Amino acid sequence: MHVSRLLLPTFWPFSKPATATGESKPDPEGVATTDERIERLVMALPDPVLVVAAGGKVVAANAHVRAALDADPLGHHLSATIRAPALLEAVNAAVEGAEAHRVELEMRVPLARSFDVHVAPLGGAALLVFRDLTREQQIERMRADFVANASHELRTPLASLSGFIETMQGAARNDEAARTRFLTLMRQQSDRMRRLIDDLLSLSRIEINEHVRPTGTADLAQIASMVRDNLDGIARELDCEIVLQLQGPLPVIGDGDELLQVVQNLVENALKYGSSGKRIEIEGGPLNGHMELTVRDHGPGIAAEHLPRLTERFYRVSVLESRMRGGTGLGLAIVKHILNRHRGRLSIASEPGQGSAFTIRLPAAK
Ligand code: ADP
């Protein structure tokens, strides 16, 4: 890519041919002037970069800066694209030869974005290197939210436990029946804390490995039948039946233990929220070089507005119902992360009153 020379104003500060300065090394074509080289350098840099000449006009801008700002500032005064007095001041100072410094830039339009801009003097002009902080800040916010949510989730059962202990030490000290009842409730609360901690640890273990693609193979059909065997007893207690409808073996590239957790979480959810439908089907077969497995229930289903958010950590349609059924709000987040690591996909189809179908799709093994 090359900036048209015609766009460079006459006050472009690097207007002497390189050969005349005698400082530059010969370029392959042997004809580039210093300003052409600077343009090329700006174009070749991997970061969003622009050069502003004295007077404020943008005289070079690479594709990254156009993408980052969602505008083409080239040939215009910088203030036409960025209205930030602190940045404009820093640019003027750099043009006058002041030392390089950083300016934080918050943009509201066209999108809310934040940048860290390094403004450096460049022989009578200013070089601006942008670092997009938007994504970093988003991740930081998500991390902070996650810690707050996890702490809150753990604090709730802990508060009940403390309450029960206090009561047993005080009012219920000599009441055998109350103590037995409280111990049962305390057991439930401590089980809930254990499930939460187990899920949090699973999630962090999976995240650590998320960029490492599994190399082994596993058979989804075998996994489905193991899950059915594991959960058959619970299904029976709920007066529900788990039915396998599999088209032969379903070999995929993957980690058997992790995929077992995926299918187990989906069938557990079908039992927790959809057992009123009396029947859960696990269907599977090959499709376009992939293997698909669907866990289908005939329960109450899920309203459309919740579907895109179900795999977010701690997102639940009803927190109360999830807690009542021993949920942590992390089951589908774990499913999503395991599938990400496997380059697999989860799709959810559901309609209120019609039940839900959770389909996973994974690359088939040869
Ligand atoms: P939880 O531990 O709460 O079950 P998940 O991440 O596994 O957390 O699921 C998130 C939410 O998705 C659940 O709280 C529930 O509201 C909804 N959900 C998941 N599976 C089903 C299903 N088969 N039928 C209806 N709702 C479901």
CSV table of C-alpha atoms and ligand atoms in Angstrom, one decimal:
chain,number,residue,atom,x,y,z
A,1,MET,CA,0.0,0.0,0.0
A,2,HIS,CA,1.3,3.5,-0.8
A,3,VAL,CA,0.0,6.9,0.2
A,4,SER,CA,-0.4,9.1,-2.8
A,5,ARG,CA,2.4,11.7,-2.8
A,6,LEU,CA,-0.1,14.3,-4.0
A,7,LEU,CA,-1.8,14.2,-0.5
A,8,LEU,CA,1.4,15.3,1.2
A,9,PRO,CA,1.3,19.0,1.8
A,10,THR,CA,4.2,21.2,0.9
A,11,PHE,CA,5.1,21.6,4.5
A,12,TRP,CA,5.6,17.9,4.8
A,13,PRO,CA,8.8,17.9,6.9
A,14,PHE,CA,10.7,15.3,5.1
A,15,SER,CA,10.8,16.7,1.6
A,16,LYS,CA,14.5,16.4,0.8
A,17,PRO,CA,15.5,13.4,-1.2
A,18,ALA,CA,17.3,10.8,0.9
A,19,THR,CA,20.3,10.9,-1.4
A,20,ALA,CA,20.8,14.6,-0.7
A,21,THR,CA,21.0,14.0,3.0
A,22,GLY,CA,23.4,11.2,2.4
A,23,GLU,CA,22.1,9.5,5.6
A,24,SER,CA,19.7,6.8,4.3
A,25,LYS,CA,20.8,3.5,3.1
A,26,PRO,CA,19.9,2.8,-0.5
A,27,ASP,CA,16.5,1.2,-1.0
A,28,PRO,CA,16.0,-1.8,-3.4
A,29,GLU,CA,14.7,0.5,-6.1
A,30,GLY,CA,17.3,3.1,-5.2
A,31,VAL,CA,14.9,6.0,-5.7
A,32,ALA,CA,12.9,6.5,-2.5
A,33,THR,CA,13.1,9.8,-0.6
A,34,THR,CA,13.1,9.9,3.1
A,35,ASP,CA,9.5,11.0,3.3
A,36,GLU,CA,8.6,8.0,1.0
A,37,ARG,CA,10.4,5.7,3.3
A,38,ILE,CA,8.6,7.1,6.3
A,39,GLU,CA,5.3,6.6,4.5
A,40,ARG,CA,6.3,3.0,3.8
A,41,LEU,CA,7.4,2.5,7.4
A,42,VAL,CA,4.0,3.8,8.6
A,43,MET,CA,2.2,1.5,6.2
A,44,ALA,CA,4.3,-1.5,7.2
A,45,LEU,CA,4.0,-1.1,11.0
A,46,PRO,CA,1.7,-3.6,12.7
A,47,ASP,CA,0.1,-1.0,15.0
A,48,PRO,CA,-2.3,1.9,14.2
A,49,VAL,CA,0.0,4.7,13.3
A,50,LEU,CA,-0.4,8.2,11.9
A,51,VAL,CA,1.8,11.2,11.2
A,52,VAL,CA,0.6,14.8,11.8
A,53,ALA,CA,2.5,17.7,10.3
A,54,ALA,CA,2.9,21.2,11.7
A,55,GLY,CA,-0.5,22.9,11.5
A,56,GLY,CA,-2.3,19.7,12.4
A,57,LYS,CA,-2.9,17.9,9.1
A,58,VAL,CA,-2.6,14.2,9.0
A,59,VAL,CA,0.0,13.4,6.3
A,60,ALA,CA,0.3,9.6,6.7
A,61,ALA,CA,-2.1,7.0,8.1
A,62,ASN,CA,-1.9,3.2,7.8
A,63,ALA,CA,-4.8,0.8,7.4
A,64,HIS,CA,-4.7,-0.2,11.1
A,65,VAL,CA,-5.4,3.3,12.2
A,66,ARG,CA,-8.2,3.7,9.7
A,67,ALA,CA,-9.7,0.4,11.1
A,68,ALA,CA,-9.1,1.4,14.7
A,69,LEU,CA,-10.7,4.9,14.3
A,70,ASP,CA,-13.3,3.7,11.8
A,71,ALA,CA,-12.4,6.8,9.7
A,72,ASP,CA,-9.9,7.9,7.2
A,73,PRO,CA,-8.1,10.9,8.7
A,74,LEU,CA,-5.5,11.2,5.9
A,75,GLY,CA,-5.4,14.7,4.4
A,76,HIS,CA,-7.7,16.1,7.1
A,77,HIS,CA,-6.9,18.1,10.2
A,78,LEU,CA,-6.5,15.6,13.1
A,79,SER,CA,-9.3,17.4,15.0
A,80,ALA,CA,-11.7,16.4,12.3
A,81,THR,CA,-11.4,12.8,13.4
A,82,ILE,CA,-10.4,13.0,17.0
A,83,ARG,CA,-11.8,15.7,19.3
A,84,ALA,CA,-9.6,15.4,22.3
A,85,PRO,CA,-7.9,18.6,23.5
A,86,ALA,CA,-5.3,16.7,25.5
A,87,LEU,CA,-4.2,14.8,22.4
A,88,LEU,CA,-4.1,17.8,20.1
A,89,GLU,CA,-2.0,19.6,22.7
A,90,ALA,CA,0.4,16.7,22.9
A,91,VAL,CA,0.6,16.7,19.1
A,92,ASN,CA,1.4,20.4,18.9
A,93,ALA,CA,4.0,20.0,21.5
A,94,ALA,CA,5.6,17.1,19.7
A,95,VAL,CA,5.6,19.1,16.4
A,96,GLU,CA,7.6,21.7,18.3
A,97,GLY,CA,10.0,19.1,19.4
A,98,ALA,CA,8.8,18.2,22.9
A,99,GLU,CA,9.6,14.8,24.3
A,100,ALA,CA,7.5,11.8,23.6
A,101,HIS,CA,4.6,11.1,25.9
A,102,ARG,CA,1.4,9.1,26.3
A,103,VAL,CA,-2.1,10.3,26.2
A,104,GLU,CA,-5.2,8.3,27.1
A,105,LEU,CA,-7.9,8.7,24.6
A,106,GLU,CA,-11.6,7.9,25.2
A,107,MET,CA,-13.8,7.9,22.1
A,108,ARG,CA,-17.6,7.8,22.3
A,109,VAL,CA,-18.4,7.8,18.6
A,110,PRO,CA,-18.8,5.9,16.3
A,111,LEU,CA,-18.1,3.2,19.0
A,112,ALA,CA,-17.0,3.5,22.6
A,113,ARG,CA,-13.3,2.8,22.5
A,114,SER,CA,-10.3,3.6,24.5
A,115,PHE,CA,-6.7,4.0,23.3
A,116,ASP,CA,-3.3,4.7,24.7
A,117,VAL,CA,-1.6,7.0,22.3
A,118,HIS,CA,2.1,7.4,22.2
A,119,VAL,CA,2.9,10.8,20.7
A,120,ALA,CA,6.5,11.3,19.6
A,121,PRO,CA,8.3,14.1,17.8
A,122,LEU,CA,9.4,13.3,14.3
A,123,GLY,CA,11.5,16.1,12.9
A,124,GLY,CA,8.9,18.9,12.8
A,125,ALA,CA,6.0,16.5,12.7
A,126,ALA,CA,4.4,14.2,15.3
A,127,LEU,CA,4.2,10.4,15.1
A,128,LEU,CA,1.1,8.9,16.8
A,129,VAL,CA,1.1,5.2,17.7
A,130,PHE,CA,-2.3,3.9,19.0
A,131,ARG,CA,-2.8,1.0,21.3
A,132,ASP,CA,-6.4,-0.2,21.5
A,133,LEU,CA,-7.3,-0.8,25.2
A,134,THR,CA,-11.0,-1.5,24.5
A,135,ARG,CA,-10.6,-5.3,24.6
A,136,GLU,CA,-8.2,-5.3,27.5
A,137,GLN,CA,-10.5,-3.2,29.5
A,138,GLN,CA,-13.5,-5.4,28.6
A,139,ILE,CA,-11.5,-8.5,29.8
A,140,GLU,CA,-10.5,-6.7,33.0
A,141,ARG,CA,-14.2,-5.8,33.7
A,142,MET,CA,-15.2,-9.4,33.0
A,143,ARG,CA,-12.6,-10.7,35.3
A,144,ALA,CA,-13.6,-8.3,38.1
A,145,ASP,CA,-17.3,-9.3,37.5
A,146,PHE,CA,-16.4,-12.9,37.7
A,147,VAL,CA,-14.5,-12.6,41.0
A,148,ALA,CA,-17.4,-10.6,42.4
A,149,ASN,CA,-20.0,-13.2,41.2
A,150,ALA,CA,-18.0,-16.2,42.4
A,151,SER,CA,-17.4,-14.6,45.8
A,152,HIS,CA,-21.1,-13.7,46.1
A,153,GLU,CA,-22.1,-17.3,45.2
A,154,LEU,CA,-19.8,-18.7,47.8
A,155,ARG,CA,-20.7,-16.2,50.4
A,156,THR,CA,-24.4,-17.2,50.3
A,157,PRO,CA,-24.1,-20.8,51.5
A,158,LEU,CA,-21.4,-19.7,53.9
A,159,ALA,CA,-23.7,-17.2,55.5
A,160,SER,CA,-26.4,-19.9,56.0
A,161,LEU,CA,-23.8,-22.2,57.5
A,162,SER,CA,-22.7,-19.5,60.0
A,163,GLY,CA,-26.4,-18.9,60.8
A,164,PHE,CA,-27.1,-22.6,61.5
A,165,ILE,CA,-23.9,-22.9,63.6
A,166,GLU,CA,-25.0,-19.9,65.7
A,167,THR,CA,-28.5,-21.2,66.2
A,168,MET,CA,-27.2,-24.6,67.2
A,169,GLN,CA,-24.8,-23.0,69.7
A,170,GLY,CA,-27.6,-20.9,71.1
A,171,ALA,CA,-31.4,-21.4,70.8
A,172,ALA,CA,-31.2,-25.0,69.6
A,173,ARG,CA,-28.4,-26.1,71.9
A,174,ASN,CA,-30.6,-28.7,73.6
A,175,ASP,CA,-33.1,-29.4,70.9
A,176,GLU,CA,-32.2,-32.7,69.3
A,177,ALA,CA,-34.8,-32.6,66.6
A,178,ALA,CA,-33.8,-29.1,65.5
A,179,ARG,CA,-30.2,-30.1,65.5
A,180,THR,CA,-30.8,-33.0,63.2
A,181,ARG,CA,-32.8,-30.8,60.8
A,182,PHE,CA,-30.1,-28.1,60.8
A,183,LEU,CA,-27.4,-30.6,60.2
A,184,THR,CA,-29.3,-31.8,57.1
A,185,LEU,CA,-29.6,-28.2,55.9
A,186,MET,CA,-25.9,-27.6,56.6
A,187,ARG,CA,-25.0,-30.6,54.6
A,188,GLN,CA,-26.9,-29.2,51.7
A,189,GLN,CA,-25.1,-25.8,51.9
A,190,SER,CA,-21.7,-27.4,52.2
A,191,ASP,CA,-22.5,-29.6,49.2
A,192,ARG,CA,-23.4,-26.5,47.3
A,193,MET,CA,-20.1,-24.9,48.2
A,194,ARG,CA,-18.3,-28.0,47.1
A,195,ARG,CA,-20.1,-28.1,43.7
A,196,LEU,CA,-19.2,-24.5,43.1
A,197,ILE,CA,-15.6,-25.0,44.0
A,198,ASP,CA,-15.4,-28.1,41.8
A,199,ASP,CA,-17.0,-26.2,38.9
A,200,LEU,CA,-14.7,-23.2,39.3
A,201,LEU,CA,-11.7,-25.5,39.4
A,202,SER,CA,-12.9,-27.4,36.3
A,203,LEU,CA,-13.4,-24.1,34.5
A,204,SER,CA,-9.9,-22.8,35.3
A,205,ARG,CA,-8.3,-26.1,34.4
A,206,ILE,CA,-10.0,-26.0,31.0
A,207,GLU,CA,-9.1,-22.4,30.4
A,208,ILE,CA,-5.4,-23.0,31.1
A,209,ASN,CA,-5.5,-25.7,28.4
A,210,GLU,CA,-7.9,-23.9,26.0
A,211,HIS,CA,-5.3,-23.1,23.4
A,212,VAL,CA,-3.9,-26.7,23.3
A,213,ARG,CA,-5.9,-28.7,20.9
A,214,PRO,CA,-6.6,-32.3,22.0
A,215,THR,CA,-4.9,-34.9,20.0
A,216,GLY,CA,-6.6,-38.2,21.2
A,217,THR,CA,-9.8,-39.7,20.0
A,218,ALA,CA,-13.0,-40.5,21.8
A,219,ASP,CA,-16.2,-42.1,20.8
A,220,LEU,CA,-19.3,-39.9,21.5
A,221,ALA,CA,-21.6,-42.9,21.3
A,222,GLN,CA,-19.7,-44.7,24.0
A,223,ILE,CA,-19.6,-41.5,26.1
A,224,ALA,CA,-23.4,-41.1,25.7
A,225,SER,CA,-24.0,-44.6,26.9
A,226,MET,CA,-21.7,-44.1,29.9
A,227,VAL,CA,-23.6,-40.9,30.8
A,228,ARG,CA,-26.9,-42.8,30.4
A,229,ASP,CA,-25.7,-45.5,32.8
A,230,ASN,CA,-24.4,-42.9,35.3
A,231,LEU,CA,-27.7,-40.9,35.4
A,232,ASP,CA,-30.2,-43.7,34.8
A,233,GLY,CA,-30.9,-44.0,38.6
A,234,ILE,CA,-31.5,-40.3,39.0
A,235,ALA,CA,-33.7,-40.3,35.9
A,236,ARG,CA,-35.8,-43.1,37.3
A,237,GLU,CA,-36.3,-41.3,40.5
A,238,LEU,CA,-37.6,-38.4,38.5
A,239,ASP,CA,-39.9,-40.8,36.6
A,240,CYS,CA,-38.0,-39.9,33.4
A,241,GLU,CA,-36.3,-42.1,30.8
A,242,ILE,CA,-33.1,-41.6,28.9
A,243,VAL,CA,-33.2,-43.0,25.4
A,244,LEU,CA,-30.1,-43.4,23.1
A,245,GLN,CA,-30.7,-43.0,19.3
A,246,LEU,CA,-27.2,-43.3,17.9
A,247,GLN,CA,-26.1,-44.1,14.4
A,248,GLY,CA,-23.2,-46.5,15.2
A,249,PRO,CA,-19.9,-45.3,16.8
A,250,LEU,CA,-19.2,-41.5,16.7
A,251,PRO,CA,-15.4,-41.2,16.8
A,252,VAL,CA,-14.1,-37.6,17.3
A,253,ILE,CA,-10.8,-35.9,17.9
A,254,GLY,CA,-10.9,-35.1,21.6
A,255,ASP,CA,-10.3,-35.8,25.2
A,256,GLY,CA,-12.6,-38.5,26.5
A,257,ASP,CA,-12.8,-37.1,30.1
A,258,GLU,CA,-13.7,-33.6,29.0
A,259,LEU,CA,-16.3,-34.8,26.5
A,260,LEU,CA,-17.8,-37.0,29.1
A,261,GLN,CA,-18.2,-33.9,31.2
A,262,VAL,CA,-19.9,-32.1,28.3
A,263,VAL,CA,-22.4,-34.8,27.7
A,264,GLN,CA,-23.0,-35.3,31.4
A,265,ASN,CA,-23.6,-31.6,32.0
A,266,LEU,CA,-26.1,-31.5,29.1
A,267,VAL,CA,-28.0,-34.6,30.3
A,268,GLU,CA,-28.0,-33.4,33.9
A,269,ASN,CA,-29.5,-30.1,32.8
A,270,ALA,CA,-32.1,-32.0,30.8
A,271,LEU,CA,-33.0,-33.9,34.0
A,272,LYS,CA,-32.8,-30.8,36.2
A,273,TYR,CA,-35.0,-28.6,34.1
A,274,GLY,CA,-36.8,-30.9,31.6
A,275,SER,CA,-37.6,-34.1,33.4
A,276,SER,CA,-41.3,-33.1,33.4
A,277,GLY,CA,-41.2,-34.2,29.7
A,278,LYS,CA,-40.7,-37.8,30.9
A,279,ARG,CA,-38.2,-38.6,28.2
A,280,ILE,CA,-34.7,-37.4,27.2
A,281,GLU,CA,-33.3,-38.5,23.9
A,282,ILE,CA,-29.6,-38.5,23.1
A,283,GLU,CA,-29.3,-38.6,19.3
A,284,GLY,CA,-26.1,-38.8,17.3
A,285,GLY,CA,-24.7,-39.2,13.9
A,286,PRO,CA,-22.1,-38.0,11.3
A,287,LEU,CA,-22.5,-34.7,9.4
A,288,ASN,CA,-20.1,-33.1,6.9
A,289,GLY,CA,-16.8,-34.4,8.4
A,290,HIS,CA,-18.2,-33.8,11.9
A,291,MET,CA,-20.0,-35.8,14.5
A,292,GLU,CA,-23.1,-34.4,16.1
A,293,LEU,CA,-24.8,-35.3,19.4
A,294,THR,CA,-28.1,-33.8,20.5
A,295,VAL,CA,-29.5,-34.0,24.0
A,296,ARG,CA,-33.3,-33.3,23.7
A,297,ASP,CA,-35.8,-32.9,26.5
A,298,HIS,CA,-39.5,-32.3,26.4
A,299,GLY,CA,-39.7,-30.0,29.4
A,300,PRO,CA,-40.8,-26.4,29.7
A,301,GLY,CA,-38.2,-25.0,27.2
A,302,ILE,CA,-36.4,-21.7,27.3
A,303,ALA,CA,-37.5,-18.3,26.1
A,304,ALA,CA,-35.6,-17.0,23.1
A,305,GLU,CA,-34.1,-13.9,24.9
A,306,HIS,CA,-32.1,-16.2,27.2
A,307,LEU,CA,-30.6,-18.5,24.6
A,308,PRO,CA,-27.6,-16.3,23.6
A,309,ARG,CA,-26.6,-15.8,27.2
A,310,LEU,CA,-26.9,-19.4,28.6
A,311,THR,CA,-23.2,-20.1,28.3
A,312,GLU,CA,-22.2,-17.0,30.3
A,313,ARG,CA,-20.8,-17.8,33.7
A,314,PHE,CA,-23.4,-17.6,36.4
A,315,TYR,CA,-26.2,-16.8,33.9
A,316,ARG,CA,-29.4,-18.6,34.9
A,317,VAL,CA,-32.9,-18.2,33.6
A,318,SER,CA,-34.1,-18.5,37.2
A,319,VAL,CA,-31.4,-18.4,40.0
A,320,LEU,CA,-33.9,-19.8,42.5
A,321,GLU,CA,-34.8,-22.8,40.3
A,322,SER,CA,-31.1,-23.5,39.5
A,323,ARG,CA,-30.2,-23.4,43.2
A,324,MET,CA,-33.1,-25.6,44.2
A,325,ARG,CA,-31.9,-28.2,41.7
A,326,GLY,CA,-28.3,-28.0,42.8
A,327,GLY,CA,-27.1,-25.8,39.9
A,328,THR,CA,-24.1,-23.6,40.0
A,329,GLY,CA,-24.7,-21.5,36.8
A,330,LEU,CA,-21.4,-22.8,35.5
A,331,GLY,CA,-22.4,-26.1,33.7
A,332,LEU,CA,-22.9,-24.6,30.2
A,333,ALA,CA,-19.9,-22.3,30.6
A,334,ILE,CA,-17.8,-25.4,31.2
A,335,VAL,CA,-19.4,-27.0,28.1
A,336,LYS,CA,-18.6,-24.0,26.0
A,337,HIS,CA,-15.0,-23.8,27.1
A,338,ILE,CA,-14.4,-27.5,26.5
A,339,LEU,CA,-15.9,-27.3,23.0
A,340,ASN,CA,-13.8,-24.2,22.2
A,341,ARG,CA,-10.7,-26.2,23.0
A,342,HIS,CA,-11.9,-29.0,20.7
A,343,ARG,CA,-12.8,-26.5,17.9
A,344,GLY,CA,-16.3,-27.7,18.4
A,345,ARG,CA,-19.6,-25.9,18.6
A,346,LEU,CA,-22.7,-25.8,20.8
A,347,SER,CA,-26.1,-24.9,19.3
A,348,ILE,CA,-29.3,-24.6,21.4
A,349,ALA,CA,-32.8,-24.8,20.0
A,350,SER,CA,-35.7,-24.3,22.3
A,351,GLU,CA,-39.2,-22.9,22.4
A,352,PRO,CA,-41.3,-22.4,25.5
A,353,GLY,CA,-43.6,-25.4,25.9
A,354,GLN,CA,-41.7,-27.5,23.4
A,355,GLY,CA,-38.6,-28.6,25.3
A,356,SER,CA,-35.0,-27.9,24.4
A,357,ALA,CA,-32.3,-29.5,22.2
A,358,PHE,CA,-28.6,-28.9,22.9
A,359,THR,CA,-26.4,-30.0,20.0
A,360,ILE,CA,-22.7,-30.4,20.1
A,361,ARG,CA,-20.6,-30.8,16.9
A,362,LEU,CA,-17.0,-32.0,16.9
A,363,PRO,CA,-14.5,-32.8,14.2
A,364,ALA,CA,-14.7,-36.5,13.3
A,365,ALA,CA,-11.7,-38.7,13.8
A,366,LYS,CA,-10.5,-40.6,10.8
B,1,ADP,P1,-27.0,-24.5,36.2
B,1,ADP,O1,-25.9,-25.0,37.1
B,1,ADP,O2,-27.8,-23.3,36.7
B,1,ADP,O3,-27.8,-25.6,35.6
B,1,ADP,P2,-25.9,-24.1,33.5
B,1,ADP,O4,-24.8,-23.3,33.0
B,1,ADP,O5,-25.8,-25.6,33.3
B,1,ADP,O6,-26.2,-23.8,35.0
B,1,ADP,O7,-27.3,-23.7,32.8
B,1,ADP,C1,-27.6,-22.3,32.8
B,1,ADP,C2,-29.1,-22.1,32.8
B,1,ADP,O8,-29.7,-22.6,31.6
B,1,ADP,C3,-29.9,-22.9,33.9
B,1,ADP,O9,-29.9,-22.3,35.1
B,1,ADP,C4,-31.3,-23.0,33.3
B,1,ADP,O10,-31.9,-21.8,33.6
B,1,ADP,C5,-31.0,-23.0,31.8
B,1,ADP,N1,-31.1,-24.4,31.2
B,1,ADP,C6,-30.0,-25.2,30.9
B,1,ADP,N2,-30.4,-26.4,30.4
B,1,ADP,C7,-31.8,-26.3,30.3
B,1,ADP,C8,-32.8,-27.2,29.8
B,1,ADP,N3,-32.5,-28.4,29.3
B,1,ADP,N4,-34.1,-26.8,29.9
B,1,ADP,C9,-34.4,-25.5,30.4
B,1,ADP,N5,-33.5,-24.7,30.9
B,1,ADP,C10,-32.2,-25.0,30.8
